[in-house]
């Protein structure tokens, strides 16, 4: 029997589904064009994978380099600068922290929620509704007119001139029957349960392990030996530990969640997702034990918390009007209709050691068509569910880029409000982004 409670019906210009990095930037950008915006988010806060998944850092800001002592060179700008300023003002972001040949900035996920609330609240024309899970689309033929959702109050219907799917998982596109892809030949990147430990003697940790948050070959070898001896069960040997803005704290990106039968788990399947949560919690305890017993400065450390959910890198992606190819990333290709830059390596989480393919002293650009579904109107995408090949997605999915995609798609949504069939040109959006400080020159 369907829900018998009366449905609430809302109307808006731009509807954004998902309050991750992309959804936040999109909502703010569209609102600044004077549009009425509604943002729906299934959790009680914004932040998505960065907060609920406790991703830990803002990646994708700085050029990578082989030059010794290369200073951090920020090559990605736009809304992300504003977000960084909001985080810094609240003490929620470190300076650049070394990650292999590049740098990241480590964030406090609680402060992220507060910074998001402030940015969304400042506009005056964004209505944020938390604890709303989108369950269906309103459509006329191939034209999306909004969504239906589950709330604790009862059913919700939001009618919109344009809907932006910033769900990370392409949920709305899936419900609307748009064509989607997932990984390559069944291969998808493995989930990771990120956790935080407190009680670290940071001076001793840094003295022993140096500034690089990717722990070195010695640690990798030790993990392999301890696994072989049966003393531990640590399915990933290459681990990342990041000092956070809070004293004595490390964010640990270490686990590698695979199924009991050894296959990569697929978070679009509920049985796999449930297995990932349970296995993730077990692995957190095992890695925390290893860190406490074998990593200098961590002898008195203890687990503070994990993500609200297991971190999901890859699920459904849209088949778009354009496709970001692996070769576009490795050859640092630029596009006249590029709406965002990325200097981030291909960081493919599959197998015992995440694979890193660096783009040195350069960056590639992501064309607008990667966010425009190949068919239909009324619905566009923002965030990690872009149209991209498997390895390309393993680069293009990170946070600084998701802010960039969101900002661009907020401008696109504004233009589509007046004529949903007249797709904006990427070069026009690029110019508009430049006028807003994106520095895509
Ligand atoms: C384990 C892990 C580690 C990572 N580490 C880093 C890192 O260190 N640095 C970095 O830059 N990036 C990292 N990433 C990648 C990065 O965090 C994400 O790719 C990025 O945050 C994605 O942003 P997004 O806005 O596209 O999607 P998301 O952040 O996933 O946001 C989507 C939002 O939509 C909501 N939503 C989904 N479905 C619905 C629905 N049906 N109804 C309502 N709301 C819905 C979700 O709750 C979520 O808030 C990591 C990712 C993972 C999984």
Short mmCIF file of C-alpha atoms and ligand atoms in Angstrom, two decimals:
data_model
loop_
_atom_site.label_atom_id
_atom_site.label_comp_id
_atom_site.label_asym_id
_atom_site.label_seq_id
_atom_site.Cartn_x
_atom_site.Cartn_y
_atom_site.Cartn_z
CA UNK A 1 0.00 0.00 0.00
CA UNK A 2 1.45 3.43 -0.86
CA UNK A 3 2.03 6.05 1.84
CA UNK A 4 -1.42 7.40 2.78
CA UNK A 5 -0.10 10.67 4.23
CA UNK A 6 -0.80 13.84 2.27
CA UNK A 7 2.06 14.81 -0.04
CA UNK A 8 3.65 18.26 0.25
CA UNK A 9 4.24 19.89 -3.13
CA UNK A 10 6.96 22.52 -3.66
CA UNK A 11 7.97 24.46 -6.76
CA UNK A 12 11.33 25.91 -7.67
CA UNK A 13 13.49 27.02 -10.57
CA UNK A 14 16.50 24.80 -9.89
CA UNK A 15 16.35 21.59 -7.89
CA UNK A 16 19.66 20.15 -6.69
CA UNK A 17 19.64 16.55 -5.47
CA UNK A 18 22.59 15.90 -3.14
CA UNK A 19 24.54 18.20 -0.84
CA UNK A 20 28.09 17.00 -1.53
CA UNK A 21 30.80 19.29 -2.89
CA UNK A 22 29.10 19.42 -6.30
CA UNK A 23 25.58 20.01 -4.94
CA UNK A 24 26.73 22.78 -2.61
CA UNK A 25 28.61 24.67 -5.32
CA UNK A 26 25.76 24.16 -7.79
CA UNK A 27 23.07 25.46 -5.43
CA UNK A 28 25.09 28.56 -4.54
CA UNK A 29 26.01 29.30 -8.18
CA UNK A 30 22.41 29.00 -9.41
CA UNK A 31 21.11 31.10 -6.51
CA UNK A 32 23.60 33.84 -7.35
CA UNK A 33 22.09 34.01 -10.82
CA UNK A 34 18.84 34.97 -9.10
CA UNK A 35 17.15 31.55 -9.28
CA UNK A 36 15.02 30.01 -6.55
CA UNK A 37 16.84 26.84 -5.51
CA UNK A 38 15.83 23.79 -3.48
CA UNK A 39 18.55 21.41 -2.31
CA UNK A 40 17.50 17.95 -1.12
CA UNK A 41 19.88 15.83 0.92
CA UNK A 42 19.25 12.42 2.47
CA UNK A 43 21.53 13.06 5.48
CA UNK A 44 21.18 15.83 8.08
CA UNK A 45 24.17 17.76 6.74
CA UNK A 46 25.99 18.72 3.57
CA UNK A 47 29.32 17.22 2.63
CA UNK A 48 28.55 13.87 1.03
CA UNK A 49 31.58 11.64 0.59
CA UNK A 50 33.82 14.28 2.19
CA UNK A 51 31.85 14.26 5.44
CA UNK A 52 29.63 11.16 5.57
CA UNK A 53 32.43 9.16 3.96
CA UNK A 54 35.09 11.05 5.95
CA UNK A 55 37.27 11.42 2.85
CA UNK A 56 39.64 13.60 4.83
CA UNK A 57 41.23 15.95 2.36
CA UNK A 58 40.58 18.33 -0.49
CA UNK A 59 42.53 16.80 -3.38
CA UNK A 60 42.96 18.19 -6.86
CA UNK A 61 44.05 21.75 -6.08
CA UNK A 62 47.80 21.62 -6.76
CA UNK A 63 50.02 20.67 -9.70
CA UNK A 64 52.09 17.51 -9.18
CA UNK A 65 55.81 17.71 -9.77
CA UNK A 66 58.99 15.64 -9.77
CA UNK A 67 61.03 18.73 -8.97
CA UNK A 68 62.65 18.44 -5.57
CA UNK A 69 61.19 20.81 -2.97
CA UNK A 70 58.54 22.02 -5.44
CA UNK A 71 56.33 24.54 -3.66
CA UNK A 72 52.56 23.90 -3.79
CA UNK A 73 51.23 25.52 -6.98
CA UNK A 74 47.45 25.88 -6.93
CA UNK A 75 46.04 25.50 -10.46
CA UNK A 76 42.34 25.08 -9.67
CA UNK A 77 40.26 28.07 -8.65
CA UNK A 78 36.69 29.26 -8.44
CA UNK A 79 34.07 28.32 -5.83
CA UNK A 80 36.66 26.12 -4.11
CA UNK A 81 38.58 29.27 -3.07
CA UNK A 82 35.49 30.55 -1.32
CA UNK A 83 34.97 27.22 0.40
CA UNK A 84 38.60 27.16 1.52
CA UNK A 85 38.23 30.66 2.96
CA UNK A 86 35.08 29.58 4.84
CA UNK A 87 36.91 26.55 6.26
CA UNK A 88 40.02 28.55 7.18
CA UNK A 89 37.94 31.20 8.93
CA UNK A 90 36.60 28.43 11.20
CA UNK A 91 39.97 26.72 11.77
CA UNK A 92 38.81 23.64 9.84
CA UNK A 93 41.51 23.23 7.19
CA UNK A 94 45.26 22.55 7.26
CA UNK A 95 47.73 24.13 4.90
CA UNK A 96 49.10 21.99 2.06
CA UNK A 97 50.12 18.49 3.24
CA UNK A 98 52.41 16.40 1.03
CA UNK A 99 50.80 13.49 -0.84
CA UNK A 100 53.47 11.86 -3.02
CA UNK A 101 54.34 14.35 -5.77
CA UNK A 102 51.58 16.81 -4.86
CA UNK A 103 49.72 18.31 -1.92
CA UNK A 104 46.27 18.09 -0.37
CA UNK A 105 44.52 20.06 2.35
CA UNK A 106 43.08 18.15 5.28
CA UNK A 107 39.67 19.19 6.56
CA UNK A 108 37.64 18.83 9.73
CA UNK A 109 34.33 17.21 8.69
CA UNK A 110 32.37 18.89 11.47
CA UNK A 111 33.55 22.31 10.32
CA UNK A 112 32.69 21.32 6.73
CA UNK A 113 29.04 20.94 7.75
CA UNK A 114 29.05 24.38 9.41
CA UNK A 115 30.80 26.07 6.49
CA UNK A 116 28.26 24.54 4.08
CA UNK A 117 25.32 25.67 6.21
CA UNK A 118 26.74 29.20 6.23
CA UNK A 119 27.35 29.34 2.47
CA UNK A 120 23.90 27.95 1.66
CA UNK A 121 22.19 30.16 4.24
CA UNK A 122 23.90 33.35 3.07
CA UNK A 123 22.10 33.41 -0.29
CA UNK A 124 18.53 33.84 0.98
CA UNK A 125 17.02 32.03 -2.04
CA UNK A 126 18.18 28.47 -1.31
CA UNK A 127 15.81 26.21 0.58
CA UNK A 128 17.76 23.32 2.11
CA UNK A 129 15.77 20.26 3.09
CA UNK A 130 17.74 17.63 4.99
CA UNK A 131 16.64 14.06 5.68
CA UNK A 132 14.93 13.84 2.29
CA UNK A 133 15.61 10.77 0.14
CA UNK A 134 14.69 11.14 -3.51
CA UNK A 135 12.80 8.07 -4.68
CA UNK A 136 11.43 8.92 -8.12
CA UNK A 137 11.20 11.47 -10.91
CA UNK A 138 8.35 13.55 -12.27
CA UNK A 139 8.62 13.24 -16.04
CA UNK A 140 6.76 13.96 -19.24
CA UNK A 141 8.24 11.62 -21.79
CA UNK A 142 11.98 12.28 -21.75
CA UNK A 143 11.65 15.62 -19.95
CA UNK A 144 12.31 15.63 -16.20
CA UNK A 145 10.09 18.02 -14.24
CA UNK A 146 11.31 17.32 -10.72
CA UNK A 147 11.36 14.50 -8.19
CA UNK A 148 9.38 12.66 -5.56
CA UNK A 149 10.93 11.89 -2.22
CA UNK A 150 10.55 10.12 1.10
CA UNK A 151 10.55 12.28 4.21
CA UNK A 152 9.57 11.63 7.82
CA UNK A 153 6.65 14.02 7.30
CA UNK A 154 5.29 12.02 4.36
CA UNK A 155 5.74 12.11 0.59
CA UNK A 156 7.32 15.18 -0.96
CA UNK A 157 7.02 16.32 -4.56
CA UNK A 158 9.34 19.02 -5.88
CA UNK A 159 8.48 20.49 -9.28
CA UNK A 160 11.41 22.21 -10.95
CA UNK A 161 12.29 23.87 -14.22
CA UNK A 162 15.68 22.15 -14.10
CA UNK A 163 16.88 19.28 -11.95
CA UNK A 164 20.57 18.74 -11.21
CA UNK A 165 21.59 15.23 -10.21
CA UNK A 166 24.42 15.77 -7.71
CA UNK A 167 23.73 12.50 -5.89
CA UNK A 168 27.19 11.09 -6.68
CA UNK A 169 25.49 7.85 -7.68
CA UNK A 170 23.46 9.27 -10.61
CA UNK A 171 20.34 8.23 -8.68
CA UNK A 172 18.01 10.67 -10.43
CA UNK A 173 19.36 9.80 -13.87
CA UNK A 174 18.86 6.12 -13.06
CA UNK A 175 15.27 6.74 -11.96
CA UNK A 176 14.64 8.73 -15.15
CA UNK A 177 15.94 5.88 -17.29
CA UNK A 178 18.95 7.75 -18.66
CA UNK A 179 21.73 5.54 -20.00
CA UNK A 180 24.39 4.82 -17.38
CA UNK A 181 27.67 2.94 -17.10
CA UNK A 182 29.51 1.42 -14.15
CA UNK A 183 33.27 0.76 -14.00
CA UNK A 184 34.91 -1.26 -16.74
CA UNK A 185 34.02 -4.89 -17.51
CA UNK A 186 32.60 -5.29 -14.01
CA UNK A 187 35.69 -3.72 -12.38
CA UNK A 188 34.92 -0.90 -9.95
CA UNK A 189 37.14 0.80 -7.42
CA UNK A 190 36.96 -0.70 -3.97
CA UNK A 191 35.27 1.10 -1.07
CA UNK A 192 37.30 2.25 1.94
CA UNK A 193 36.12 2.77 5.51
CA UNK A 194 38.05 5.85 6.61
CA UNK A 195 38.65 6.42 10.31
CA UNK A 196 40.26 8.95 12.61
CA UNK A 197 42.60 8.25 15.47
CA UNK A 198 43.38 10.55 18.37
CA UNK A 199 46.20 10.51 20.91
CA UNK A 200 49.01 10.69 18.34
CA UNK A 201 52.36 12.23 19.29
CA UNK A 202 52.56 14.16 16.04
CA UNK A 203 56.16 15.33 16.46
CA UNK A 204 57.38 11.75 16.81
CA UNK A 205 55.13 10.53 14.00
CA UNK A 206 56.46 13.18 11.60
CA UNK A 207 60.06 12.70 12.71
CA UNK A 208 59.85 8.96 11.99
CA UNK A 209 57.78 8.98 8.81
CA UNK A 210 58.48 12.36 7.24
CA UNK A 211 55.96 14.77 5.73
CA UNK A 212 54.57 12.48 3.01
CA UNK A 213 51.07 11.23 3.88
CA UNK A 214 51.63 8.16 1.64
CA UNK A 215 53.54 5.87 3.98
CA UNK A 216 56.79 4.61 2.52
CA UNK A 217 58.05 1.23 1.23
CA UNK A 218 59.19 0.14 4.72
CA UNK A 219 55.63 0.31 6.04
CA UNK A 220 54.34 -1.44 2.93
CA UNK A 221 56.82 -4.28 3.37
CA UNK A 222 56.03 -4.58 7.06
CA UNK A 223 52.31 -4.91 6.31
CA UNK A 224 53.04 -7.62 3.76
CA UNK A 225 55.26 -9.52 6.22
CA UNK A 226 52.73 -9.28 9.06
CA UNK A 227 50.01 -10.52 6.73
CA UNK A 228 52.18 -13.42 5.60
CA UNK A 229 52.92 -14.39 9.21
CA UNK A 230 49.21 -14.45 10.00
CA UNK A 231 49.61 -11.83 12.77
CA UNK A 232 47.25 -9.39 11.05
CA UNK A 233 44.68 -9.27 8.25
CA UNK A 234 45.49 -6.07 6.36
CA UNK A 235 44.31 -6.32 2.72
CA UNK A 236 45.92 -3.05 1.62
CA UNK A 237 49.65 -2.42 1.95
CA UNK A 238 49.89 1.18 0.71
CA UNK A 239 48.23 3.36 3.31
CA UNK A 240 47.69 7.12 3.64
CA UNK A 241 47.81 8.88 7.05
CA UNK A 242 47.04 12.62 7.18
CA UNK A 243 47.59 14.94 10.16
CA UNK A 244 44.36 16.92 10.57
CA UNK A 245 43.68 20.47 11.84
CA UNK A 246 42.95 19.00 15.28
CA UNK A 247 45.77 18.25 17.76
CA UNK A 248 47.06 14.68 17.92
CA UNK A 249 44.75 13.42 15.19
CA UNK A 250 45.34 11.41 12.00
CA UNK A 251 42.81 10.60 9.29
CA UNK A 252 43.51 7.05 8.14
CA UNK A 253 42.80 6.07 4.55
CA UNK A 254 43.98 2.50 4.86
CA UNK A 255 41.27 -0.13 4.52
CA UNK A 256 40.39 -1.94 1.33
CA UNK A 257 36.94 -3.43 1.42
CA UNK A 258 36.47 -6.55 -0.65
CA UNK A 259 33.85 -9.27 -0.33
CA UNK A 260 34.35 -12.51 1.58
CA UNK A 261 34.96 -14.15 -1.81
CA UNK A 262 37.69 -11.61 -2.64
CA UNK A 263 35.81 -9.68 -5.32
CA UNK A 264 35.52 -5.86 -5.37
CA UNK A 265 32.19 -4.95 -3.79
CA UNK A 266 29.62 -3.05 -5.84
CA UNK A 267 27.94 -0.33 -3.76
CA UNK A 268 24.96 -0.20 -6.12
CA UNK A 269 23.92 -3.59 -4.73
CA UNK A 270 22.42 -3.49 -1.23
CA UNK A 271 23.89 -6.83 -0.16
CA UNK A 272 27.39 -5.68 -1.20
CA UNK A 273 26.94 -2.29 0.47
CA UNK A 274 25.88 -3.92 3.74
CA UNK A 275 28.81 -6.33 3.58
CA UNK A 276 31.12 -3.37 2.97
CA UNK A 277 29.90 -1.57 6.11
CA UNK A 278 30.38 -4.63 8.34
CA UNK A 279 33.74 -5.61 6.84
CA UNK A 280 34.84 -1.95 6.99
CA UNK A 281 34.25 -1.76 10.73
CA UNK A 282 36.28 -4.96 11.26
CA UNK A 283 39.17 -3.67 9.16
CA UNK A 284 39.22 -0.35 11.03
CA UNK A 285 40.01 -2.19 14.27
CA UNK A 286 42.69 -4.29 12.56
CA UNK A 287 44.43 -1.30 10.94
CA UNK A 288 44.14 0.73 14.16
CA UNK A 289 45.86 -2.14 16.02
CA UNK A 290 48.62 -2.23 13.41
CA UNK A 291 49.09 1.55 13.57
CA UNK A 292 49.18 1.56 17.38
CA UNK A 293 51.69 -1.30 17.52
CA UNK A 294 53.98 -0.39 14.61
CA UNK A 295 53.79 3.31 13.69
CA UNK A 296 55.99 5.66 15.72
CA UNK A 297 54.08 8.27 17.72
CA UNK A 298 50.86 6.22 17.60
CA UNK A 299 51.49 4.01 20.67
CA UNK A 300 48.70 5.70 22.67
CA UNK A 301 46.36 6.26 19.75
CA UNK A 302 42.73 5.14 19.70
CA UNK A 303 39.93 5.18 17.14
CA UNK A 304 37.84 8.33 17.43
CA UNK A 305 35.29 7.56 14.75
CA UNK A 306 34.66 6.23 11.26
CA UNK A 307 32.69 7.75 8.44
CA UNK A 308 28.90 7.74 8.84
CA UNK A 309 29.05 5.33 5.96
CA UNK A 310 31.68 3.39 4.09
CA UNK A 311 33.43 5.57 1.49
CA UNK A 312 32.16 4.82 -2.02
CA UNK A 313 34.42 5.87 -4.88
CA UNK A 314 32.48 4.66 -7.86
CA UNK A 315 28.94 3.66 -8.72
CA UNK A 316 26.80 4.67 -11.71
CA UNK A 317 27.99 7.30 -14.16
CA UNK A 318 26.06 9.05 -16.89
CA UNK A 319 26.54 8.37 -20.57
CA UNK A 320 26.95 11.97 -21.62
CA UNK A 321 27.16 14.04 -24.77
CA UNK A 322 30.93 13.93 -24.28
CA UNK A 323 33.22 11.38 -22.64
CA UNK A 324 36.37 12.04 -20.61
CA UNK A 325 38.78 9.42 -21.94
CA UNK A 326 41.71 7.88 -20.08
CA UNK A 327 43.97 9.32 -22.72
CA UNK A 328 42.59 12.84 -22.13
CA UNK A 329 43.89 12.53 -18.58
CA UNK A 330 47.27 10.97 -19.33
CA UNK A 331 47.97 13.44 -22.17
CA UNK A 332 46.77 16.47 -20.12
CA UNK A 333 44.34 17.46 -22.88
CA UNK A 334 42.76 20.93 -22.81
CA UNK A 335 39.36 21.73 -24.34
CA UNK A 336 37.82 24.97 -25.61
CA UNK A 337 34.67 23.89 -23.76
CA UNK A 338 36.55 22.75 -20.65
CA UNK A 339 34.70 23.89 -17.53
CA UNK A 340 37.18 22.61 -14.93
CA UNK A 341 40.86 21.75 -14.64
CA UNK A 342 42.31 18.71 -12.93
CA UNK A 343 45.95 18.09 -12.02
CA UNK A 344 45.02 15.05 -9.89
CA UNK A 345 46.65 11.72 -10.79
CA UNK A 346 44.73 8.63 -11.79
CA UNK A 347 44.34 7.22 -8.29
CA UNK A 348 42.85 3.83 -8.91
CA UNK A 349 41.86 1.90 -5.82
CA UNK A 350 41.92 -1.70 -6.89
CA UNK A 351 44.08 -4.47 -5.53
CA UNK A 352 46.58 -4.39 -2.70
CA UNK A 353 48.25 -1.10 -3.69
CA UNK A 354 46.27 1.86 -5.06
CA UNK A 355 47.79 2.74 -8.45
CA UNK A 356 48.95 6.31 -9.04
CA UNK A 357 49.57 7.66 -12.53
CA UNK A 358 50.88 11.21 -12.12
CA UNK A 359 50.29 14.20 -14.41
CA UNK A 360 53.45 16.22 -13.90
CA UNK A 361 53.53 20.05 -13.95
CA UNK A 362 50.33 20.08 -15.97
CA UNK A 363 46.59 19.46 -15.83
CA UNK A 364 43.76 18.35 -18.11
CA UNK A 365 40.36 19.89 -18.58
CA UNK A 366 36.91 18.33 -18.35
CA UNK A 367 34.44 19.36 -21.09
CA UNK A 368 30.91 20.47 -20.30
CA UNK A 369 29.36 17.62 -22.32
CA UNK A 370 30.49 15.13 -19.63
CA UNK A 371 27.66 16.47 -17.44
CA UNK A 372 24.92 16.60 -20.08
CA UNK A 373 23.05 13.30 -20.46
CA UNK A 374 23.14 11.97 -24.03
CA UNK A 375 19.32 12.01 -24.21
CA UNK A 376 16.39 13.88 -22.72
CA UNK A 377 15.90 17.32 -21.21
CA UNK A 378 15.27 18.88 -17.81
CA UNK A 379 18.05 16.94 -16.09
CA UNK A 380 21.80 17.60 -15.91
CA UNK A 381 24.55 16.09 -13.77
CA UNK A 382 27.17 17.47 -11.38
CA UNK A 383 29.95 15.69 -9.48
CA UNK A 384 31.60 12.32 -9.61
CA UNK A 385 28.86 10.67 -11.71
CA UNK A 386 30.24 12.38 -14.83
CA UNK A 387 30.65 10.71 -18.21
CA UNK A 388 34.19 9.31 -18.05
CA UNK A 389 36.15 6.15 -18.74
CA UNK A 390 37.13 3.99 -15.77
CA UNK A 391 40.66 5.28 -15.12
CA UNK A 392 39.75 8.86 -16.07
CA UNK A 393 37.03 8.77 -13.42
CA UNK A 394 39.62 7.61 -10.88
CA UNK A 395 41.23 11.02 -11.37
CA UNK A 396 38.30 13.32 -12.10
CA UNK A 397 36.22 12.29 -9.06
CA UNK A 398 38.01 14.29 -6.35
CA UNK A 399 36.73 17.19 -4.30
CA UNK A 400 38.27 20.33 -5.82
CA UNK A 401 36.96 19.19 -9.21
CA UNK A 402 33.50 18.36 -7.82
CA UNK A 403 33.26 21.95 -6.54
CA UNK A 404 34.21 23.12 -10.06
CA UNK A 405 31.65 20.88 -11.75
CA UNK A 406 28.97 22.06 -9.36
CA UNK A 407 29.69 25.73 -9.95
CA UNK A 408 29.63 25.22 -13.71
CA UNK A 409 26.38 23.27 -13.60
CA UNK A 410 24.76 25.94 -11.45
CA UNK A 411 25.39 28.37 -14.31
CA UNK A 412 24.14 25.80 -16.83
CA UNK A 413 20.97 25.20 -14.80
CA UNK A 414 20.33 28.94 -14.71
CA UNK A 415 20.54 29.16 -18.50
CA UNK A 416 18.38 26.07 -19.02
CA UNK A 417 15.59 27.47 -16.83
CA UNK A 418 14.49 29.73 -19.67
CA UNK A 419 14.78 27.11 -22.41
CA UNK A 420 15.51 23.55 -21.28
CA UNK A 421 16.16 22.41 -24.87
CA UNK A 422 18.82 25.06 -25.67
CA UNK A 423 22.00 23.52 -24.31
CA UNK A 424 24.55 26.16 -23.33
CA UNK A 425 27.93 26.07 -25.04
CA UNK A 426 30.87 24.95 -22.93
CA UNK A 427 32.96 27.90 -24.07
CA UNK A 428 30.26 30.34 -22.86
CA UNK A 429 30.13 28.63 -19.47
CA UNK A 430 33.92 28.67 -19.35
CA UNK A 431 33.89 32.43 -19.96
CA UNK A 432 31.24 32.92 -17.27
CA UNK A 433 33.34 30.87 -14.83
CA UNK A 434 36.39 32.97 -15.65
CA UNK A 435 34.40 36.08 -14.81
CA UNK A 436 33.77 34.46 -11.41
CA UNK A 437 37.47 33.81 -10.78
CA UNK A 438 37.96 30.25 -12.10
CA UNK A 439 41.13 31.26 -13.99
CA UNK A 440 40.53 28.80 -16.85
CA UNK A 441 42.68 30.72 -19.26
C1 LIG B 1 37.11 6.47 0.65
C2 LIG B 1 37.21 7.74 -0.12
C3 LIG B 1 38.28 8.57 0.07
C4 LIG B 1 38.37 9.74 -0.64
N1 LIG B 1 39.39 10.57 -0.39
C5 LIG B 1 39.41 11.77 -0.97
C6 LIG B 1 40.35 12.72 -0.59
O1 LIG B 1 41.17 12.50 0.30
N2 LIG B 1 40.31 13.93 -1.20
C7 LIG B 1 39.40 14.22 -2.18
O2 LIG B 1 39.41 15.33 -2.71
N3 LIG B 1 38.50 13.31 -2.57
C8 LIG B 1 38.47 12.12 -1.97
N4 LIG B 1 37.51 11.24 -2.30
C9 LIG B 1 36.58 11.56 -3.40
C10 LIG B 1 35.58 12.60 -3.04
O3 LIG B 1 35.29 12.60 -1.67
C11 LIG B 1 34.26 12.41 -3.79
O4 LIG B 1 34.43 11.89 -5.07
C12 LIG B 1 33.52 13.71 -3.89
O5 LIG B 1 33.32 14.20 -2.58
C13 LIG B 1 32.22 13.50 -4.59
O6 LIG B 1 31.44 14.67 -4.49
P1 LIG B 1 29.99 14.69 -5.11
O7 LIG B 1 29.39 15.98 -4.70
O8 LIG B 1 30.03 14.33 -6.54
O9 LIG B 1 29.20 13.46 -4.44
P2 LIG B 1 28.98 13.11 -2.93
O10 LIG B 1 29.95 13.75 -2.05
O11 LIG B 1 28.82 11.63 -2.88
O12 LIG B 1 27.58 13.80 -2.60
C14 LIG B 1 26.36 13.25 -3.03
C15 LIG B 1 25.29 13.62 -2.01
O13 LIG B 1 24.03 13.18 -2.49
C16 LIG B 1 23.29 12.60 -1.42
N5 LIG B 1 22.36 11.65 -2.04
C17 LIG B 1 22.66 10.55 -2.72
N6 LIG B 1 21.55 9.92 -3.14
C18 LIG B 1 20.52 10.68 -2.71
C19 LIG B 1 19.11 10.54 -2.82
N7 LIG B 1 18.54 9.52 -3.48
N8 LIG B 1 18.33 11.49 -2.23
C20 LIG B 1 18.89 12.52 -1.55
N9 LIG B 1 20.23 12.69 -1.41
C21 LIG B 1 21.02 11.77 -1.98
C22 LIG B 1 24.36 11.94 -0.57
O14 LIG B 1 23.92 11.75 0.75
C23 LIG B 1 25.50 12.94 -0.67
O15 LIG B 1 25.48 13.90 0.35
C24 LIG B 1 37.38 10.06 -1.60
C25 LIG B 1 36.28 9.23 -1.77
C26 LIG B 1 36.20 8.08 -1.05
C27 LIG B 1 35.01 7.21 -1.23
#
